[in-house]
Short mmCIF file of C-alpha atoms in Angstrom, two decimals:
data_model
loop_
_atom_site.label_atom_id
_atom_site.label_comp_id
_atom_site.label_asym_id
_atom_site.label_seq_id
_atom_site.Cartn_x
_atom_site.Cartn_y
_atom_site.Cartn_z
CA MET N 1 0.00 0.00 0.00
CA ASN N 2 1.35 3.41 -0.99
CA LYS N 3 1.57 6.02 1.75
CA ARG N 4 0.73 9.60 0.76
CA HIS N 5 2.21 12.84 2.10
CA GLN N 6 2.09 16.37 0.79
CA VAL N 7 5.88 16.56 0.45
CA VAL N 8 8.60 13.90 0.36
CA ILE N 9 12.03 15.24 1.32
CA VAL N 10 14.94 13.10 0.14
CA GLY N 11 17.96 13.79 2.32
CA GLY N 12 17.89 14.35 6.06
CA GLY N 13 20.92 16.52 6.64
CA PRO N 14 20.42 19.99 8.12
CA VAL N 15 18.83 21.39 4.94
CA GLY N 16 16.34 18.55 4.56
CA ILE N 17 15.37 18.55 8.23
CA ALA N 18 15.11 22.35 8.27
CA LEU N 19 12.71 22.16 5.33
CA ALA N 20 10.63 19.55 7.16
CA VAL N 21 10.49 21.80 10.25
CA ASP N 22 9.54 24.84 8.16
CA LEU N 23 6.80 22.96 6.30
CA GLY N 24 5.62 21.13 9.41
CA GLN N 25 5.14 24.39 11.27
CA ARG N 26 3.08 25.62 8.33
CA GLY N 27 0.77 22.62 8.63
CA ILE N 28 2.18 20.59 5.73
CA SER N 29 2.60 16.82 6.11
CA CYS N 30 6.06 15.57 5.13
CA VAL N 31 8.27 12.54 5.25
CA VAL N 32 12.07 12.74 5.39
CA VAL N 33 14.06 9.90 3.83
CA GLU N 34 17.68 9.69 5.00
CA ARG N 35 20.07 6.76 4.74
CA ARG N 36 22.11 7.82 7.79
CA THR N 37 20.61 7.09 11.18
CA GLU N 38 22.86 9.62 12.96
CA PRO N 39 24.50 12.87 11.85
CA GLN N 40 28.05 12.54 10.52
CA ARG N 41 30.30 13.93 13.25
CA ILE N 42 32.58 15.95 10.98
CA PRO N 43 32.86 19.64 11.95
CA LYS N 44 31.90 21.21 8.64
CA GLY N 45 29.45 24.05 7.92
CA GLN N 46 30.42 25.82 11.13
CA ASN N 47 30.08 29.50 10.23
CA LEU N 48 26.39 30.39 10.52
CA THR N 49 25.33 33.76 9.15
CA GLN N 50 22.95 36.19 10.75
CA ARG N 51 20.26 35.16 8.25
CA ALA N 52 20.73 31.49 9.19
CA MET N 53 20.26 32.38 12.86
CA GLU N 54 17.12 34.35 11.96
CA HIS N 55 15.77 31.20 10.32
CA PHE N 56 16.52 29.22 13.48
CA TYR N 57 14.72 31.89 15.50
CA SER N 58 11.63 31.57 13.31
CA TRP N 59 11.74 27.78 13.66
CA GLY N 60 12.11 28.05 17.45
CA VAL N 61 15.60 26.53 17.73
CA ALA N 62 17.94 29.56 17.90
CA ASP N 63 18.49 29.25 21.65
CA LYS N 64 19.19 25.54 21.41
CA VAL N 65 21.63 26.08 18.54
CA ARG N 66 23.50 28.76 20.50
CA ALA N 67 23.56 26.60 23.62
CA ALA N 68 25.38 23.90 21.63
CA ARG N 69 28.25 26.25 20.77
CA MET N 70 31.63 24.70 21.57
CA LEU N 71 33.70 27.90 21.44
CA PRO N 72 33.34 30.53 24.19
CA PRO N 73 32.22 34.06 23.24
CA GLU N 74 35.75 35.47 23.54
CA TYR N 75 36.67 33.47 20.42
CA PRO N 76 34.98 35.47 17.63
CA MET N 77 33.89 34.00 14.31
CA SER N 78 36.57 35.85 12.36
CA GLY N 79 40.08 34.50 11.89
CA ILE N 80 43.76 35.08 11.28
CA VAL N 81 45.30 35.41 7.80
CA SER N 82 49.03 34.69 7.66
CA TYR N 83 51.63 34.70 4.89
CA ARG N 84 53.44 31.41 4.16
CA ASN N 85 52.73 29.86 7.59
CA LEU N 86 51.31 30.67 11.01
CA ASN N 87 54.76 31.52 12.37
CA ASN N 88 55.32 34.35 9.89
CA GLU N 89 55.73 38.01 10.82
CA TYR N 90 53.08 39.00 8.26
CA TRP N 91 49.57 38.36 9.51
CA TYR N 92 46.35 40.20 10.19
CA ALA N 93 43.01 39.57 11.90
CA PRO N 94 40.28 41.01 9.65
CA PRO N 95 36.76 41.78 10.84
CA LEU N 96 34.35 39.48 9.06
CA ARG N 97 30.65 38.69 9.31
CA GLU N 98 30.24 40.22 12.75
CA ILE N 99 30.55 43.72 11.24
CA VAL N 100 27.06 43.41 9.70
CA ASN N 101 25.37 42.13 12.88
CA PRO N 102 23.45 45.42 13.41
CA TYR N 103 21.51 44.88 10.15
CA TYR N 104 20.02 41.57 11.33
CA PHE N 105 17.86 40.47 14.23
CA GLN N 106 20.26 37.66 15.18
CA LYS N 107 24.04 37.69 15.50
CA ASN N 108 26.13 35.19 13.59
CA GLU N 109 27.25 31.98 15.29
CA ARG N 110 29.81 29.20 15.01
CA LEU N 111 29.39 25.52 15.82
CA PRO N 112 29.76 22.18 14.02
CA GLN N 113 27.03 21.31 11.54
CA TYR N 114 26.19 18.04 13.27
CA LEU N 115 25.19 19.93 16.42
CA VAL N 116 22.86 22.09 14.34
CA GLU N 117 21.45 18.89 12.89
CA TYR N 118 20.75 17.45 16.34
CA ALA N 119 18.84 20.61 17.32
CA LEU N 120 16.75 20.44 14.15
CA ARG N 121 16.08 16.71 14.59
CA GLU N 122 14.81 17.35 18.10
CA LYS N 123 12.47 20.06 16.81
CA MET N 124 11.25 17.87 13.97
CA ALA N 125 10.40 15.07 16.41
CA GLN N 126 7.98 17.44 18.16
CA LEU N 127 5.91 17.93 15.00
CA GLY N 128 3.19 15.32 14.56
CA ASN N 129 2.81 15.90 10.81
CA ILE N 130 6.43 14.96 10.04
CA GLU N 131 7.46 11.34 9.53
CA SER N 132 11.15 10.44 9.52
CA ARG N 133 12.64 7.47 7.69
CA PHE N 134 16.20 7.35 8.94
CA GLY N 135 18.03 4.30 7.65
CA TRP N 136 16.19 4.38 4.30
CA LYS N 137 17.33 5.49 0.85
CA ALA N 138 15.47 6.79 -2.19
CA GLU N 139 15.93 4.61 -5.25
CA THR N 140 13.63 6.03 -7.92
CA ILE N 141 11.69 9.26 -8.34
CA GLU N 142 8.78 9.48 -10.77
CA GLN N 143 6.27 12.25 -11.34
CA HIS N 144 2.89 12.44 -13.00
CA ALA N 145 0.17 15.03 -13.50
CA GLY N 146 -1.24 14.66 -10.01
CA GLY N 147 1.94 14.23 -7.96
CA ALA N 148 5.11 12.19 -7.60
CA ARG N 149 6.27 8.81 -6.33
CA VAL N 150 9.46 7.91 -4.50
CA ALA N 151 10.49 4.28 -4.17
CA ILE N 152 12.48 3.80 -0.97
CA ALA N 153 14.45 0.85 0.38
CA GLU N 154 15.74 0.02 3.82
CA GLU N 155 19.49 0.57 3.97
CA GLY N 156 21.09 -2.83 4.53
CA GLY N 157 17.66 -4.50 4.73
CA ALA N 158 15.05 -6.07 2.49
CA ALA N 159 12.08 -3.74 3.05
CA ASN N 160 10.76 -1.59 0.21
CA GLU N 161 7.98 1.01 0.08
CA MET N 162 6.44 3.50 -2.31
CA LEU N 163 5.76 7.03 -1.08
CA GLU N 164 3.23 9.26 -2.83
CA ALA N 165 3.27 13.05 -2.57
CA GLU N 166 2.22 16.29 -4.17
CA TYR N 167 5.85 17.41 -4.37
CA VAL N 168 9.35 16.00 -3.85
CA VAL N 169 12.38 17.99 -2.72
CA GLY N 170 15.91 16.63 -3.12
CA CYS N 171 18.16 17.77 -0.27
CA ASP N 172 20.47 14.83 -0.84
CA GLY N 173 23.84 16.50 -1.37
CA GLY N 174 26.26 17.17 -4.19
CA ASN N 175 25.80 13.68 -5.69
CA SER N 176 22.03 14.05 -5.55
CA THR N 177 20.02 11.05 -6.72
CA VAL N 178 17.00 13.31 -7.14
CA ARG N 179 18.82 15.79 -9.37
CA ARG N 180 20.25 13.06 -11.60
CA GLN N 181 16.93 11.27 -12.00
CA ILE N 182 15.00 14.39 -13.01
CA GLY N 183 17.73 15.33 -15.47
CA ILE N 184 18.97 18.68 -14.17
CA GLU N 185 22.49 19.51 -15.35
CA ARG N 186 25.14 21.38 -13.37
CA SER N 187 27.95 23.68 -14.46
CA GLY N 188 30.75 25.61 -12.78
CA ALA N 189 34.47 25.93 -12.22
CA ASP N 190 36.61 22.83 -11.65
CA PHE N 191 39.98 23.81 -10.18
CA ASN N 192 41.45 20.30 -10.59
CA GLU N 193 42.70 20.34 -7.04
CA LEU N 194 42.47 17.48 -4.56
CA MET N 195 41.95 18.73 -1.01
CA VAL N 196 42.47 16.97 2.28
CA LEU N 197 40.26 17.36 5.34
CA ALA N 198 42.01 16.25 8.52
CA LEU N 199 40.50 16.17 11.99
CA PHE N 200 43.07 16.06 14.75
CA ARG N 201 43.74 16.84 18.41
CA SER N 202 46.65 18.96 19.60
CA ARG N 203 46.95 20.94 22.83
CA GLU N 204 50.43 22.00 21.74
CA LEU N 205 49.06 23.79 18.67
CA HIS N 206 46.61 25.67 20.88
CA GLU N 207 49.43 26.85 23.12
CA LYS N 208 51.65 27.97 20.27
CA LEU N 209 48.87 29.93 18.58
CA LYS N 210 48.54 32.13 21.64
CA ARG N 211 50.80 34.52 19.74
CA PHE N 212 47.58 35.64 18.05
CA PRO N 213 44.48 37.21 19.60
CA PRO N 214 41.74 34.61 20.25
CA ARG N 215 40.20 33.56 16.93
CA SER N 216 38.26 30.61 15.48
CA THR N 217 40.14 30.08 12.22
CA TYR N 218 43.66 30.46 10.82
CA ARG N 219 44.24 30.80 7.08
CA VAL N 220 47.62 30.45 5.38
CA LEU N 221 48.40 32.13 2.05
CA HIS N 222 51.41 30.42 0.48
CA PRO N 223 52.82 31.46 -2.93
CA GLU N 224 53.14 27.85 -4.10
CA LEU N 225 49.40 27.24 -3.55
CA LYS N 226 48.34 29.87 -6.14
CA GLY N 227 45.48 31.30 -4.14
CA TYR N 228 44.19 28.05 -2.61
CA TRP N 229 44.06 28.02 1.16
CA GLN N 230 45.58 26.04 3.94
CA PHE N 231 43.07 26.42 6.69
CA PHE N 232 43.07 25.53 10.39
CA GLY N 233 39.81 25.74 12.31
CA ARG N 234 39.00 25.26 15.97
CA VAL N 235 36.33 22.76 16.95
CA ASP N 236 36.76 23.61 20.63
CA VAL N 237 39.28 25.56 22.68
CA GLY N 238 42.39 23.71 23.63
CA GLU N 239 42.44 20.49 21.66
CA SER N 240 40.24 19.68 18.64
CA TRP N 241 40.94 21.04 15.15
CA PHE N 242 40.13 20.58 11.48
CA PHE N 243 42.46 21.36 8.59
CA HIS N 244 41.98 21.81 4.82
CA SER N 245 44.80 21.95 2.27
CA PRO N 246 45.59 21.12 -1.36
CA VAL N 247 47.51 17.85 -1.76
CA PRO N 248 48.97 16.02 -4.79
CA ALA N 249 46.39 14.33 -7.01
CA ASP N 250 47.63 10.81 -6.17
CA THR N 251 47.46 11.31 -2.40
CA THR N 252 45.90 8.56 -0.30
CA ARG N 253 45.59 8.04 3.44
CA ASP N 254 48.58 5.72 3.33
CA ASN N 255 51.11 7.39 1.02
CA TYR N 256 51.34 10.90 2.46
CA ASP N 257 52.78 12.49 5.60
CA PHE N 258 49.86 14.59 6.83
CA HIS N 259 51.59 15.44 10.11
CA ALA N 260 54.45 17.04 8.15
CA LEU N 261 51.89 18.98 6.08
CA LEU N 262 50.29 20.38 9.24
CA GLN N 263 53.66 21.38 10.67
CA SER N 264 54.67 23.04 7.41
CA ALA N 265 51.50 25.13 7.37
CA ALA N 266 51.97 26.02 11.03
CA GLY N 267 55.63 26.89 10.62
CA PHE N 268 56.71 24.95 13.71
CA PRO N 269 56.69 21.35 14.98
CA PHE N 270 53.87 20.15 17.22
CA ALA N 271 52.45 16.83 18.32
CA CYS N 272 48.98 15.72 17.24
CA ASP N 273 46.65 12.73 17.06
CA PHE N 274 44.51 12.22 13.95
CA ASP N 275 40.83 11.29 14.23
CA TYR N 276 39.93 11.41 10.53
CA VAL N 277 41.51 12.00 7.12
CA GLY N 278 39.34 12.43 4.03
CA PHE N 279 39.46 14.11 0.63
CA TRP N 280 37.31 16.36 -1.52
CA ASP N 281 37.62 17.96 -4.96
CA LEU N 282 37.92 21.72 -5.24
CA ARG N 283 35.11 22.64 -7.61
CA ILE N 284 32.01 24.80 -7.89
CA ALA N 285 28.81 23.40 -9.36
CA VAL N 286 25.49 25.19 -9.81
CA ALA N 287 22.38 23.45 -11.15
CA GLU N 288 20.88 24.93 -14.33
CA LYS N 289 17.51 25.09 -12.58
CA TYR N 290 16.12 24.14 -9.20
CA GLN N 291 12.80 22.66 -10.31
CA GLU N 292 11.54 20.11 -12.80
CA GLY N 293 7.77 19.77 -12.64
CA ARG N 294 6.79 18.68 -9.15
CA VAL N 295 10.36 17.98 -8.07
CA PHE N 296 12.74 20.53 -6.53
CA ILE N 297 16.34 20.51 -5.32
CA ALA N 298 17.87 22.51 -2.48
CA GLY N 299 21.16 22.87 -0.63
CA ASP N 300 24.19 21.04 -2.03
CA ALA N 301 21.94 19.21 -4.50
CA ALA N 302 21.39 22.58 -6.18
CA HIS N 303 24.76 24.24 -5.55
CA SER N 304 28.03 22.98 -4.13
CA HIS N 305 31.36 24.67 -3.59
CA PRO N 306 34.54 24.52 -1.49
CA PRO N 307 34.19 25.56 2.17
CA TYR N 308 35.60 29.01 1.46
CA GLY N 309 33.63 31.65 3.32
CA GLY N 310 31.03 29.34 4.83
CA TYR N 311 28.45 29.83 2.07
CA GLY N 312 27.24 26.24 1.68
CA LEU N 313 24.98 25.45 4.64
CA ASN N 314 23.88 29.08 4.90
CA ASN N 315 22.73 29.15 1.28
CA GLY N 316 20.96 25.84 1.81
CA LEU N 317 19.03 27.28 4.75
CA ASP N 318 18.14 30.32 2.64
CA ASP N 319 16.83 27.89 0.00
CA VAL N 320 14.61 26.35 2.67
CA ALA N 321 13.25 29.71 3.84
CA ASN N 322 12.45 30.65 0.23
CA LEU N 323 10.96 27.35 -0.93
CA GLY N 324 9.12 26.40 2.26
CA TRP N 325 6.55 29.21 2.30
CA LYS N 326 5.97 28.90 -1.44
CA LEU N 327 5.24 25.17 -1.24
CA ALA N 328 2.93 25.76 1.73
CA ALA N 329 1.15 28.64 -0.03
CA THR N 330 0.57 26.47 -3.09
CA LEU N 331 -0.61 23.45 -1.10
CA ASN N 332 -2.88 25.63 1.05
CA GLY N 333 -4.43 27.25 -2.00
CA TRP N 334 -3.33 30.88 -1.72
CA GLY N 335 -0.24 30.67 -3.90
CA SER N 336 -0.55 30.44 -7.68
CA ALA N 337 1.10 28.13 -10.20
CA ALA N 338 3.44 31.04 -11.00
CA LEU N 339 4.75 31.18 -7.43
CA LEU N 340 6.84 28.00 -7.37
CA PRO N 341 9.03 28.88 -10.40
CA THR N 342 10.17 32.00 -8.54
CA TYR N 343 12.19 29.69 -6.25
CA THR N 344 14.66 29.13 -9.10
CA GLU N 345 14.34 32.72 -10.33
CA GLU N 346 15.24 34.14 -6.94
CA ARG N 347 17.69 31.62 -5.51
CA ARG N 348 19.81 30.50 -8.49
CA PRO N 349 21.27 33.95 -9.30
CA ILE N 350 22.30 34.32 -5.66
CA PHE N 351 24.48 31.24 -5.58
CA LYS N 352 25.78 31.69 -9.11
CA GLU N 353 27.12 35.11 -8.12
CA THR N 354 28.30 33.83 -4.74
CA ALA N 355 30.33 31.18 -6.55
CA GLU N 356 31.73 33.48 -9.23
CA ASP N 357 32.10 36.85 -7.47
CA PHE N 358 32.95 35.82 -3.93
CA ILE N 359 34.55 32.34 -4.05
CA GLU N 360 36.17 31.98 -7.48
CA SER N 361 37.22 35.61 -7.73
CA GLY N 362 38.64 35.47 -4.20
CA ILE N 363 40.91 32.57 -5.19
CA GLN N 364 41.99 34.46 -8.31
CA LYS N 365 42.71 37.67 -6.39
CA ASP N 366 44.77 35.83 -3.80
CA ALA N 367 46.69 34.07 -6.57
CA ALA N 368 47.41 37.37 -8.31
CA PHE N 369 48.55 38.97 -5.05
CA LEU N 370 50.92 36.10 -4.24
CA ALA N 371 52.38 36.09 -7.76
CA ARG N 372 52.96 39.85 -7.81
CA HIS N 373 54.32 40.56 -4.32
CA ASN N 374 57.17 38.86 -2.47
CA PRO N 375 58.90 40.23 0.67
CA GLU N 376 62.15 38.53 -0.28
CA LYS N 377 62.30 40.45 -3.56
CA ASP N 378 60.84 43.80 -2.50
CA ARG N 379 59.92 44.14 1.15
CA ALA N 380 58.56 47.69 0.89
CA ASP N 381 56.30 46.74 -2.02
CA PHE N 382 55.08 43.64 -0.22
CA GLU N 383 54.32 45.45 3.02
CA LYS N 384 52.31 48.09 1.19
CA ALA N 385 50.37 45.41 -0.74
CA TRP N 386 49.89 43.29 2.41
CA LYS N 387 48.32 46.26 4.19
CA GLU N 388 45.94 46.78 1.26
CA HIS N 389 45.15 43.06 1.25
CA SER N 390 44.28 43.21 4.95
CA THR N 391 41.75 45.99 4.41
CA GLY N 392 39.96 44.19 1.59
CA ALA N 393 38.01 41.73 3.74
CA ALA N 394 35.55 44.14 5.35
CA PRO N 395 34.29 45.68 2.08
CA ARG N 396 33.61 42.18 0.70
CA VAL N 397 31.52 41.34 3.77
CA MET N 398 29.58 44.59 3.47
CA THR N 399 28.77 43.97 -0.20
CA TYR N 400 27.60 40.38 0.29
CA GLU N 401 23.90 41.11 0.66
CA PRO N 402 21.74 38.64 -1.30
CA HIS N 403 18.51 40.15 -2.57
CA TYR N 404 15.63 39.51 -4.97
CA GLN N 405 15.21 42.91 -6.63
CA GLY N 406 14.61 41.28 -10.01
CA SER N 407 11.94 38.85 -8.81
CA PRO N 408 8.54 38.92 -10.54
CA ILE N 409 6.83 38.78 -7.12
CA VAL N 410 8.43 41.87 -5.57
CA PHE N 411 7.98 45.53 -6.44
CA GLY N 412 11.66 46.15 -7.12
CA PRO N 413 13.19 48.81 -9.37
CA THR N 414 12.39 48.65 -13.07
CA TYR N 415 15.79 47.28 -14.05
CA GLY N 416 16.46 45.40 -10.83
CA VAL N 417 18.13 41.98 -10.81
CA SER N 418 18.37 39.33 -8.12
CA SER N 419 21.96 39.28 -6.93
CA ALA N 420 24.34 38.24 -4.16
CA ARG N 421 25.92 41.67 -4.31
CA GLY N 422 24.28 44.63 -2.62
CA SER N 423 24.68 46.95 0.33
CA HIS N 424 23.70 46.89 3.98
CA THR N 425 21.39 49.68 5.09
CA PHE N 426 18.45 50.16 7.45
CA LYS N 427 16.36 51.54 4.60
CA ALA N 428 13.48 49.20 3.70
CA ARG N 429 13.87 48.16 0.06
CA ALA N 430 11.64 45.87 -2.00
CA GLY N 431 13.40 42.58 -2.66
CA HIS N 432 15.80 42.99 0.27
CA HIS N 433 15.97 41.55 3.75
CA LEU N 434 13.98 43.45 6.38
CA PRO N 435 16.39 45.19 8.80
CA PRO N 436 15.52 45.02 12.52
CA GLN N 437 14.12 47.97 14.44
CA THR N 438 12.64 48.48 17.89
CA LEU N 439 8.92 49.14 18.15
CA SER N 440 7.43 51.61 20.62
CA SER N 441 6.50 48.61 22.80
CA GLY N 442 10.20 47.89 23.26
CA ARG N 443 9.98 44.66 21.27
CA ASN N 444 11.89 44.15 18.06
CA VAL N 445 9.85 44.12 14.88
CA PHE N 446 11.04 40.53 14.25
CA GLU N 447 9.29 39.46 17.43
CA GLU N 448 5.99 40.70 16.00
CA LEU N 449 6.20 39.38 12.43
CA GLY N 450 3.59 36.79 11.48
CA ARG N 451 4.48 33.34 10.15
CA ASP N 452 3.15 34.34 6.73
CA PHE N 453 2.81 37.88 5.35
CA THR N 454 3.03 40.94 7.60
CA LEU N 455 2.08 44.54 6.87
CA LEU N 456 4.11 47.04 8.89
CA ALA N 457 2.04 50.21 9.05
CA PHE N 458 3.82 53.15 10.67
CA ASP N 459 1.32 55.97 11.10
CA GLY N 460 -0.74 54.18 8.45
CA ALA N 461 -4.21 55.51 7.76
CA ASP N 462 -7.10 53.33 8.91
CA GLN N 463 -8.50 53.05 5.37
CA THR N 464 -5.12 51.87 4.04
CA VAL N 465 -4.80 49.16 6.67
CA ALA N 466 -8.41 48.14 6.09
CA ALA N 467 -7.80 47.87 2.34
CA PHE N 468 -4.93 45.42 2.90
CA ALA N 469 -6.94 43.43 5.42
CA LYS N 470 -9.82 43.13 2.96
CA ALA N 471 -7.51 42.23 0.05
CA SER N 472 -5.74 39.49 2.00
CA HIS N 473 -9.06 38.08 3.21
CA THR N 474 -10.50 38.04 -0.30
CA LEU N 475 -7.41 36.34 -1.73
CA GLY N 476 -7.08 33.95 1.23
CA VAL N 477 -3.55 35.17 1.99
CA PRO N 478 -2.69 35.05 5.72
CA LEU N 479 -1.70 38.57 6.79
CA LYS N 480 -0.72 39.99 10.15
CA ILE N 481 -0.91 43.75 10.55
CA VAL N 482 1.56 45.49 12.86
CA ARG N 483 0.79 49.17 13.54
CA ASP N 484 3.08 51.65 15.22
CA SER N 485 4.23 55.26 15.09
CA TYR N 486 6.71 56.49 12.51
CA GLN N 487 9.22 57.70 15.07
CA ASP N 488 12.56 56.86 16.65
CA GLY N 489 14.62 54.24 14.83
CA ARG N 490 11.67 53.29 12.62
CA THR N 491 12.29 56.40 10.54
CA ALA N 492 15.46 54.66 9.31
CA TYR N 493 13.17 52.53 7.14
CA GLU N 494 12.47 55.74 5.14
CA THR N 495 8.97 54.48 4.40
CA LYS N 496 5.75 54.04 6.37
CA LEU N 497 4.22 50.95 4.72
CA ILE N 498 6.18 47.69 4.34
CA LEU N 499 4.78 44.36 3.14
CA VAL N 500 7.02 41.60 4.51
CA ARG N 501 7.10 38.09 3.04
CA PRO N 502 7.19 34.90 5.13
CA ASP N 503 10.95 34.62 4.52
CA ARG N 504 11.49 38.11 6.00
CA TYR N 505 12.21 39.70 2.63
CA ILE N 506 10.29 42.80 1.60
CA ALA N 507 7.72 42.54 -1.18
CA TRP N 508 6.56 46.17 -1.36
CA THR N 509 7.10 49.54 0.30
CA SER N 510 5.45 52.93 0.04
CA ASP N 511 4.63 56.09 1.96
CA ARG N 512 1.16 56.19 0.44
CA ALA N 513 -1.74 53.81 0.07
CA PRO N 514 -1.59 51.83 -3.18
CA ASP N 515 -4.24 52.38 -5.83
CA ASP N 516 -5.16 48.70 -5.48
CA ALA N 517 -4.10 46.82 -2.33
CA ALA N 518 -5.40 43.55 -3.81
CA ALA N 519 -3.02 43.93 -6.78
CA VAL N 520 -0.08 44.35 -4.39
CA VAL N 521 -0.96 41.23 -2.38
CA ALA N 522 -1.75 39.23 -5.53
CA LYS N 523 1.62 39.97 -7.11
CA ALA N 524 3.44 38.99 -3.92
CA VAL N 525 1.94 35.48 -4.12
CA GLY N 526 2.29 35.07 -7.89
CA ARG N 527 -1.33 35.86 -8.74
CA ALA N 528 -0.85 39.18 -10.53
#
């Protein structure tokens, strides 16, 4: 007998479970199919952005995620950048994501991905409309006019079942079975570099790195690596570490001296014990589209890249926040058939630019810097260039501001495009993330936002508010109205009326009542 759900989610890592939590809290029945019974205890995906923490807040797990943090607050998320090795005289400690904390309701955070996954699993278990199939794998995905089918099999067992659903979402990683079976191609840069990931324990390394201010990560720029990083990261304070580095293409666990590699990157000898050694290929891959009929892909299934800058998990969680409300709106009848395609239209340009303009270009710029400047050949030139290099990090953080200005469901500028590149400001702009502000009650506006759409009306006329209430009721679109004065910090929005989407992006702004409130709401849900 086939079992039917509204959504089948293939892949139960943090992205898949987050999507189940998001949909479950919106009243959608889901099943998560995941071959692993427990999270993989490898400390990847550690650098959580402010937006990611806002998602966790909306899902009710932000406090639990922060409580799982393994590094104390005095170890900030930013890191050290050093020339040649960590014992070199040339190093700097750039400000990174924490410099944009004021523009978000939640501060950024750092902890291993598997601890995030545990927090999400616990939340998912509390939702009665979510079924989990840990220890099962998806074998075939088929779709038809009325829905889709996923054949699943028990991992290491003989049991088989068929799951029926309205929609299927593949959150099953870079080698996605879902993506391959629905025929979505990927493209991107392949750097032809084999990378090692080593997990090790060393109290001696911790002691020797006390030459630096407390930091979470340590990046080495070596001329021979042509812009590719050697990268130490703390898992805790005092002992546990991870390390990434390019290695020769024929490297195996048995034919290479990884301890010597660590000591070379550090610039001094130290004792260590290895817990894990694995490999990955340095490449960027972006799917040509994120939807085929009733099947979607999200997270690494849609876009994968090296762990440079911590964009992977964060982008996957942004995928969830974008896709979740659109699937729920469609299943609940207030979203149109034109709403779901905007998932690809909004999200794909973000990661494509993230990959090209922030990851790939960063490698190229570092390579060019290392090729052009050498302290052994011209110390004065190098020191001048090194100082300029050290000041380049903050502007890159400030300009990484993903937005959907070009989306067909937001009232962006005429020639707006959806992009990873923007600017941080407290001004409310259509297509951009809503900045936080304090209401006259003393509560933050994020504490008052509804689960679905919210109209912020600052000194809004009664007839304007009534027009939006009537429009949303007529169209069946859930809308919460938050009224307050246009005073204090709220004037930084530079507008009095703001229509906020369920993913906390802005659909529309104005100082005046629209000619047709129903047309505004209709466009925001793809029913223009």
